[in-house]
mmCIF file of C-alpha atoms in Angstrom:
data_model
loop_
_atom_site.group_PDB
_atom_site.id
_atom_site.type_symbol
_atom_site.label_atom_id
_atom_site.label_comp_id
_atom_site.label_asym_id
_atom_site.label_seq_id
_atom_site.Cartn_x
_atom_site.Cartn_y
_atom_site.Cartn_z
ATOM 1 C CA ALA A 1 8.663 -18.708 -3.505
ATOM 2 C CA GLN A 2 8.993 -14.981 -3.765
ATOM 3 C CA SER A 3 7.851 -12.326 -1.360
ATOM 4 C CA VAL A 4 8.019 -8.617 -0.778
ATOM 5 C CA THR A 5 7.966 -6.739 2.507
ATOM 6 C CA GLN A 6 7.078 -3.086 2.635
ATOM 7 C CA LEU A 7 8.082 -1.466 5.899
ATOM 8 C CA GLY A 8 5.598 1.096 7.075
ATOM 9 C CA SER A 9 1.984 0.890 6.002
ATOM 10 C CA HIS A 10 1.675 4.658 6.406
ATOM 11 C CA VAL A 11 4.316 7.286 5.746
ATOM 12 C CA SER A 12 3.837 11.027 6.167
ATOM 13 C CA VAL A 13 6.254 13.628 4.851
ATOM 14 C CA SER A 14 6.127 17.378 4.522
ATOM 15 C CA GLU A 15 5.816 18.967 1.119
ATOM 16 C CA GLY A 16 9.312 19.486 -0.267
ATOM 17 C CA ALA A 17 10.863 16.823 1.971
ATOM 18 C CA LEU A 18 12.538 13.592 0.910
ATOM 19 C CA VAL A 19 10.271 10.641 0.248
ATOM 20 C CA LEU A 20 11.633 7.203 1.180
ATOM 21 C CA LEU A 21 9.458 4.117 0.859
ATOM 22 C CA ARG A 22 11.067 0.838 1.824
ATOM 23 C CA CYS A 23 10.845 -2.497 0.060
ATOM 24 C CA ASN A 24 12.730 -5.703 0.776
ATOM 25 C CA TYR A 25 12.360 -8.766 -1.374
ATOM 26 C CA SER A 26 12.984 -12.470 -1.147
ATOM 27 C CA SER A 27 13.633 -14.448 -4.305
ATOM 28 C CA SER A 28 15.468 -17.646 -5.177
ATOM 29 C CA VAL A 29 16.207 -16.378 -8.677
ATOM 30 C CA PRO A 30 17.340 -12.964 -9.926
ATOM 31 C CA PRO A 31 14.255 -10.864 -9.440
ATOM 32 C CA TYR A 32 12.351 -8.435 -11.563
ATOM 33 C CA LEU A 33 11.221 -5.623 -9.261
ATOM 34 C CA PHE A 34 8.530 -3.024 -9.754
ATOM 35 C CA TRP A 35 6.983 -0.051 -8.025
ATOM 36 C CA TYR A 36 3.377 0.785 -8.808
ATOM 37 C CA VAL A 37 1.297 3.716 -7.576
ATOM 38 C CA GLN A 38 -2.449 3.657 -6.968
ATOM 39 C CA TYR A 39 -4.377 6.902 -6.692
ATOM 40 C CA PRO A 40 -7.792 6.804 -5.023
ATOM 41 C CA ASN A 41 -10.378 4.912 -7.053
ATOM 42 C CA GLN A 42 -7.912 4.213 -9.824
ATOM 43 C CA GLY A 43 -5.873 1.329 -11.163
ATOM 44 C CA LEU A 44 -2.191 0.640 -10.706
ATOM 45 C CA GLN A 45 0.262 2.793 -12.621
ATOM 46 C CA LEU A 46 3.830 1.664 -13.205
ATOM 47 C CA LEU A 47 6.379 4.011 -11.623
ATOM 48 C CA LEU A 48 9.551 2.127 -12.472
ATOM 49 C CA LYS A 49 11.044 -1.326 -12.889
ATOM 50 C CA TYR A 50 14.334 -3.142 -12.342
ATOM 51 C CA THR A 51 15.150 -5.904 -14.788
ATOM 52 C CA SER A 52 18.848 -6.642 -14.109
ATOM 53 C CA ALA A 53 20.230 -3.698 -16.073
ATOM 54 C CA ALA A 54 21.322 -0.565 -14.155
ATOM 55 C CA THR A 55 20.918 -0.833 -10.393
ATOM 56 C CA LEU A 56 19.694 2.762 -10.119
ATOM 57 C CA VAL A 57 16.386 3.038 -11.901
ATOM 58 C CA LYS A 58 14.662 6.274 -12.752
ATOM 59 C CA GLY A 59 10.926 6.385 -13.133
ATOM 60 C CA ILE A 60 8.117 8.792 -13.753
ATOM 61 C CA ASN A 61 7.223 11.833 -11.644
ATOM 62 C CA GLY A 62 10.772 12.207 -10.307
ATOM 63 C CA PHE A 63 10.889 8.871 -8.488
ATOM 64 C CA GLU A 64 13.854 6.546 -8.514
ATOM 65 C CA ALA A 65 14.838 3.291 -6.839
ATOM 66 C CA GLU A 66 18.107 1.506 -6.208
ATOM 67 C CA PHE A 67 18.499 -2.252 -6.378
ATOM 68 C CA LYS A 68 20.837 -3.488 -3.641
ATOM 69 C CA LYS A 69 21.409 -7.204 -3.882
ATOM 70 C CA SER A 70 23.451 -7.392 -0.670
ATOM 71 C CA GLU A 71 20.562 -5.858 1.264
ATOM 72 C CA THR A 72 17.787 -7.478 -0.829
ATOM 73 C CA SER A 73 16.243 -4.037 -1.043
ATOM 74 C CA PHE A 74 14.592 -1.871 -3.666
ATOM 75 C CA HIS A 75 13.665 1.342 -1.852
ATOM 76 C CA LEU A 76 11.769 4.104 -3.634
ATOM 77 C CA THR A 77 12.877 7.707 -3.239
ATOM 78 C CA LYS A 78 11.983 11.176 -4.421
ATOM 79 C CA PRO A 79 14.054 14.219 -3.419
ATOM 80 C CA SER A 80 11.158 16.616 -2.948
ATOM 81 C CA ALA A 81 7.583 15.578 -2.217
ATOM 82 C CA HIS A 82 4.637 17.219 -3.946
ATOM 83 C CA MET A 83 1.042 17.207 -2.806
ATOM 84 C CA SER A 84 0.179 15.206 -5.914
ATOM 85 C CA ASP A 85 2.360 12.325 -4.663
ATOM 86 C CA ALA A 86 -0.239 11.392 -2.058
ATOM 87 C CA ALA A 87 -1.284 7.860 -2.993
ATOM 88 C CA GLU A 88 -0.681 4.206 -2.163
ATOM 89 C CA TYR A 89 2.542 2.661 -3.377
ATOM 90 C CA PHE A 90 3.106 -1.016 -4.026
ATOM 91 C CA CYS A 91 6.362 -2.876 -4.475
ATOM 92 C CA ALA A 92 6.152 -6.092 -6.492
ATOM 93 C CA VAL A 93 8.425 -8.934 -7.573
ATOM 94 C CA SER A 94 8.293 -11.506 -10.336
ATOM 95 C CA SER A 95 10.723 -14.236 -11.281
ATOM 96 C CA PHE A 96 10.982 -14.086 -15.038
ATOM 97 C CA GLY A 97 9.284 -10.849 -15.881
ATOM 98 C CA ASN A 98 6.359 -12.323 -17.712
ATOM 99 C CA GLU A 99 4.998 -14.204 -14.775
ATOM 100 C CA LYS A 100 2.731 -13.289 -11.923
ATOM 101 C CA LEU A 101 3.497 -10.334 -9.710
ATOM 102 C CA THR A 102 3.735 -10.830 -5.974
ATOM 103 C CA PHE A 103 2.850 -7.582 -4.252
ATOM 104 C CA GLY A 104 3.734 -6.094 -0.918
ATOM 105 C CA THR A 105 1.003 -4.845 1.378
ATOM 106 C CA GLY A 106 1.406 -1.276 0.196
ATOM 107 C CA THR A 107 2.450 2.018 1.782
ATOM 108 C CA ARG A 108 0.049 4.910 1.968
ATOM 109 C CA LEU A 109 1.932 8.166 1.478
ATOM 110 C CA THR A 110 0.490 11.333 2.973
ATOM 111 C CA ILE A 111 1.950 14.737 2.144
ATOM 112 C CA ILE A 112 1.707 17.402 4.827
ATOM 113 C CA PRO A 113 1.310 20.960 3.469
ATOM 114 C CA ASP B 1 -4.347 5.642 -19.644
ATOM 115 C CA SER B 2 -2.686 2.214 -19.733
ATOM 116 C CA GLY B 3 -4.619 1.007 -22.757
ATOM 117 C CA VAL B 4 -6.199 -1.837 -20.792
ATOM 118 C CA THR B 5 -9.969 -1.548 -20.502
ATOM 119 C CA GLN B 6 -12.265 -3.259 -18.052
ATOM 120 C CA THR B 7 -16.033 -3.402 -17.875
ATOM 121 C CA PRO B 8 -18.114 -2.822 -15.938
ATOM 122 C CA LYS B 9 -16.549 -0.283 -13.612
ATOM 123 C CA HIS B 10 -18.891 -1.153 -10.762
ATOM 124 C CA LEU B 11 -20.999 -4.213 -10.123
ATOM 125 C CA ILE B 12 -23.447 -4.720 -7.279
ATOM 126 C CA THR B 13 -25.052 -8.102 -6.872
ATOM 127 C CA ALA B 14 -26.441 -10.503 -4.293
ATOM 128 C CA THR B 15 -24.998 -13.582 -2.653
ATOM 129 C CA GLY B 16 -25.352 -16.718 -4.725
ATOM 130 C CA GLN B 17 -25.343 -14.873 -8.027
ATOM 131 C CA ARG B 18 -22.931 -15.152 -10.956
ATOM 132 C CA VAL B 19 -21.148 -12.279 -12.683
ATOM 133 C CA THR B 20 -18.776 -11.834 -15.596
ATOM 134 C CA LEU B 21 -15.983 -9.292 -15.669
ATOM 135 C CA ARG B 22 -14.485 -8.334 -19.002
ATOM 136 C CA CYS B 23 -11.006 -7.181 -19.922
ATOM 137 C CA SER B 24 -9.528 -5.949 -23.192
ATOM 138 C CA PRO B 25 -5.716 -5.946 -23.180
ATOM 139 C CA ARG B 26 -3.468 -3.365 -24.793
ATOM 140 C CA SER B 27 -3.229 -3.729 -28.535
ATOM 141 C CA GLY B 28 -0.833 -6.555 -29.379
ATOM 142 C CA ASP B 29 -0.453 -7.879 -25.834
ATOM 143 C CA LEU B 30 -0.835 -11.653 -25.684
ATOM 144 C CA SER B 31 -0.715 -12.114 -21.907
ATOM 145 C CA VAL B 32 -3.617 -11.270 -19.618
ATOM 146 C CA TYR B 33 -3.476 -11.473 -15.836
ATOM 147 C CA TRP B 34 -6.255 -11.200 -13.264
ATOM 148 C CA TYR B 35 -5.701 -9.896 -9.731
ATOM 149 C CA GLN B 36 -7.987 -9.392 -6.756
ATOM 150 C CA GLN B 37 -7.508 -6.507 -4.327
ATOM 151 C CA SER B 38 -9.279 -6.743 -0.993
ATOM 152 C CA LEU B 39 -8.749 -5.129 2.383
ATOM 153 C CA ASP B 40 -7.860 -8.362 4.154
ATOM 154 C CA GLN B 41 -5.893 -10.143 1.403
ATOM 155 C CA GLY B 42 -4.245 -7.234 -0.383
ATOM 156 C CA LEU B 43 -3.349 -7.687 -4.056
ATOM 157 C CA GLN B 44 -3.442 -11.347 -5.038
ATOM 158 C CA PHE B 45 -2.725 -12.978 -8.373
ATOM 159 C CA LEU B 46 -5.602 -15.108 -9.631
ATOM 160 C CA ILE B 47 -4.770 -16.418 -13.107
ATOM 161 C CA GLN B 48 -2.782 -15.754 -16.277
ATOM 162 C CA TYR B 49 -3.604 -16.479 -19.907
ATOM 163 C CA TYR B 50 -1.240 -16.331 -22.837
ATOM 164 C CA ASN B 51 -2.635 -16.272 -26.350
ATOM 165 C CA GLY B 52 -5.761 -18.141 -25.341
ATOM 166 C CA GLU B 53 -4.132 -20.734 -23.116
ATOM 167 C CA GLU B 54 -4.058 -20.828 -19.335
ATOM 168 C CA ARG B 55 -0.485 -20.268 -18.254
ATOM 169 C CA ALA B 56 -0.476 -19.931 -14.486
ATOM 170 C CA LYS B 57 -2.898 -20.176 -11.620
ATOM 171 C CA GLY B 58 -2.705 -18.439 -8.300
ATOM 172 C CA ASN B 59 -5.117 -18.194 -5.411
ATOM 173 C CA ILE B 60 -8.208 -18.590 -7.532
ATOM 174 C CA LEU B 61 -11.257 -20.222 -5.994
ATOM 175 C CA GLU B 62 -12.958 -23.132 -7.728
ATOM 176 C CA ARG B 63 -16.069 -20.955 -8.013
ATOM 177 C CA PHE B 64 -14.069 -18.617 -10.241
ATOM 178 C CA SER B 65 -13.057 -19.308 -13.814
ATOM 179 C CA ALA B 66 -11.582 -17.359 -16.671
ATOM 180 C CA GLN B 67 -10.904 -17.610 -20.360
ATOM 181 C CA GLN B 68 -9.171 -15.698 -23.103
ATOM 182 C CA PHE B 69 -10.826 -15.481 -26.473
ATOM 183 C CA PRO B 70 -9.292 -15.499 -29.991
ATOM 184 C CA ASP B 71 -9.472 -11.700 -30.113
ATOM 185 C CA LEU B 72 -7.399 -11.774 -26.873
ATOM 186 C CA HIS B 73 -10.003 -10.232 -24.605
ATOM 187 C CA SER B 74 -10.543 -12.094 -21.375
ATOM 188 C CA GLU B 75 -13.449 -12.740 -19.060
ATOM 189 C CA LEU B 76 -13.423 -13.638 -15.379
ATOM 190 C CA ASN B 77 -16.497 -15.509 -14.223
ATOM 191 C CA LEU B 78 -17.396 -15.485 -10.541
ATOM 192 C CA SER B 79 -20.205 -17.778 -9.391
ATOM 193 C CA SER B 80 -22.033 -18.627 -6.159
ATOM 194 C CA LEU B 81 -20.908 -15.271 -4.896
ATOM 195 C CA GLU B 82 -20.250 -14.728 -1.207
ATOM 196 C CA LEU B 83 -19.904 -11.546 0.806
ATOM 197 C CA GLY B 84 -16.167 -12.129 0.978
ATOM 198 C CA ASP B 85 -15.854 -11.906 -2.793
ATOM 199 C CA SER B 86 -16.450 -8.171 -2.601
ATOM 200 C CA ALA B 87 -13.240 -6.662 -3.907
ATOM 201 C CA LEU B 88 -11.575 -4.730 -6.681
ATOM 202 C CA TYR B 89 -10.672 -6.988 -9.613
ATOM 203 C CA PHE B 90 -7.868 -5.875 -11.879
ATOM 204 C CA CYS B 91 -6.841 -7.086 -15.248
ATOM 205 C CA ALA B 92 -3.320 -6.499 -16.545
ATOM 206 C CA SER B 93 -1.644 -7.240 -19.846
ATOM 207 C CA SER B 94 1.887 -7.552 -21.108
ATOM 208 C CA GLY B 95 3.492 -8.060 -24.477
ATOM 209 C CA LEU B 96 6.033 -6.954 -26.971
ATOM 210 C CA ALA B 97 4.917 -3.331 -27.167
ATOM 211 C CA GLY B 98 5.653 -2.419 -23.578
ATOM 212 C CA GLY B 99 8.027 -5.229 -22.804
ATOM 213 C CA THR B 100 6.991 -8.738 -21.885
ATOM 214 C CA ASP B 101 8.350 -8.103 -18.404
ATOM 215 C CA THR B 102 5.953 -5.243 -17.628
ATOM 216 C CA GLN B 103 2.299 -5.563 -16.720
ATOM 217 C CA TYR B 104 -0.042 -2.671 -17.459
ATOM 218 C CA PHE B 105 -3.146 -2.529 -15.342
ATOM 219 C CA GLY B 106 -6.701 -1.613 -16.186
ATOM 220 C CA PRO B 107 -8.842 0.642 -13.984
ATOM 221 C CA GLY B 108 -10.476 -2.316 -12.268
ATOM 222 C CA THR B 109 -14.001 -3.552 -11.608
ATOM 223 C CA ARG B 110 -15.332 -2.950 -8.129
ATOM 224 C CA LEU B 111 -17.568 -5.845 -7.113
ATOM 225 C CA THR B 112 -19.937 -5.467 -4.191
ATOM 226 C CA VAL B 113 -21.802 -8.545 -3.013
ATOM 227 C CA LEU B 114 -24.773 -7.788 -0.757
#
């Protein structure tokens, strides 16, 4: 069975500050890992994905994530937060890429002006 | 815009009723997935279809059923509705165009059961 743990259901950062959203996974097989963002009253938009290629993955809107097998982590970062980054972020794992996604509980990111 | 469309956007109905949610995948995508997002359960996988065949089942209630048609659109049928079925229902698709390992999500159908 696979699972994802997102530490911190709410994270607040000041505009221009570093964004760090934490995700730890559990998987018995090499995982496929994803970060999705959900803006209010909208669907899920893919930010980035890890599929066993480069461990540092760059995504849209300046976000990136690093796969660390030794720490079973896939934390999402952005060097400088913008007001438009305020949203809910979900980390997800799947086993073979074309199978179901198992989501974390989400982290709501608030940007302080 | 992910290219996945879902109708209707909102649905309000009463307990005991039956509803049908519709999903059109991205052009060329053969896999369709259904997820439920609720406050108490979070995002949960319900069911997956691949080219018309059921491929995987998750936490889908017996009162719920789905199918994928020859034109690859999918429908999720929810019957004997209960208050607890109120949730956001997402459809996602994957395929060769965007990579079989990546699911693209529709905007969702918000179901309210009164």
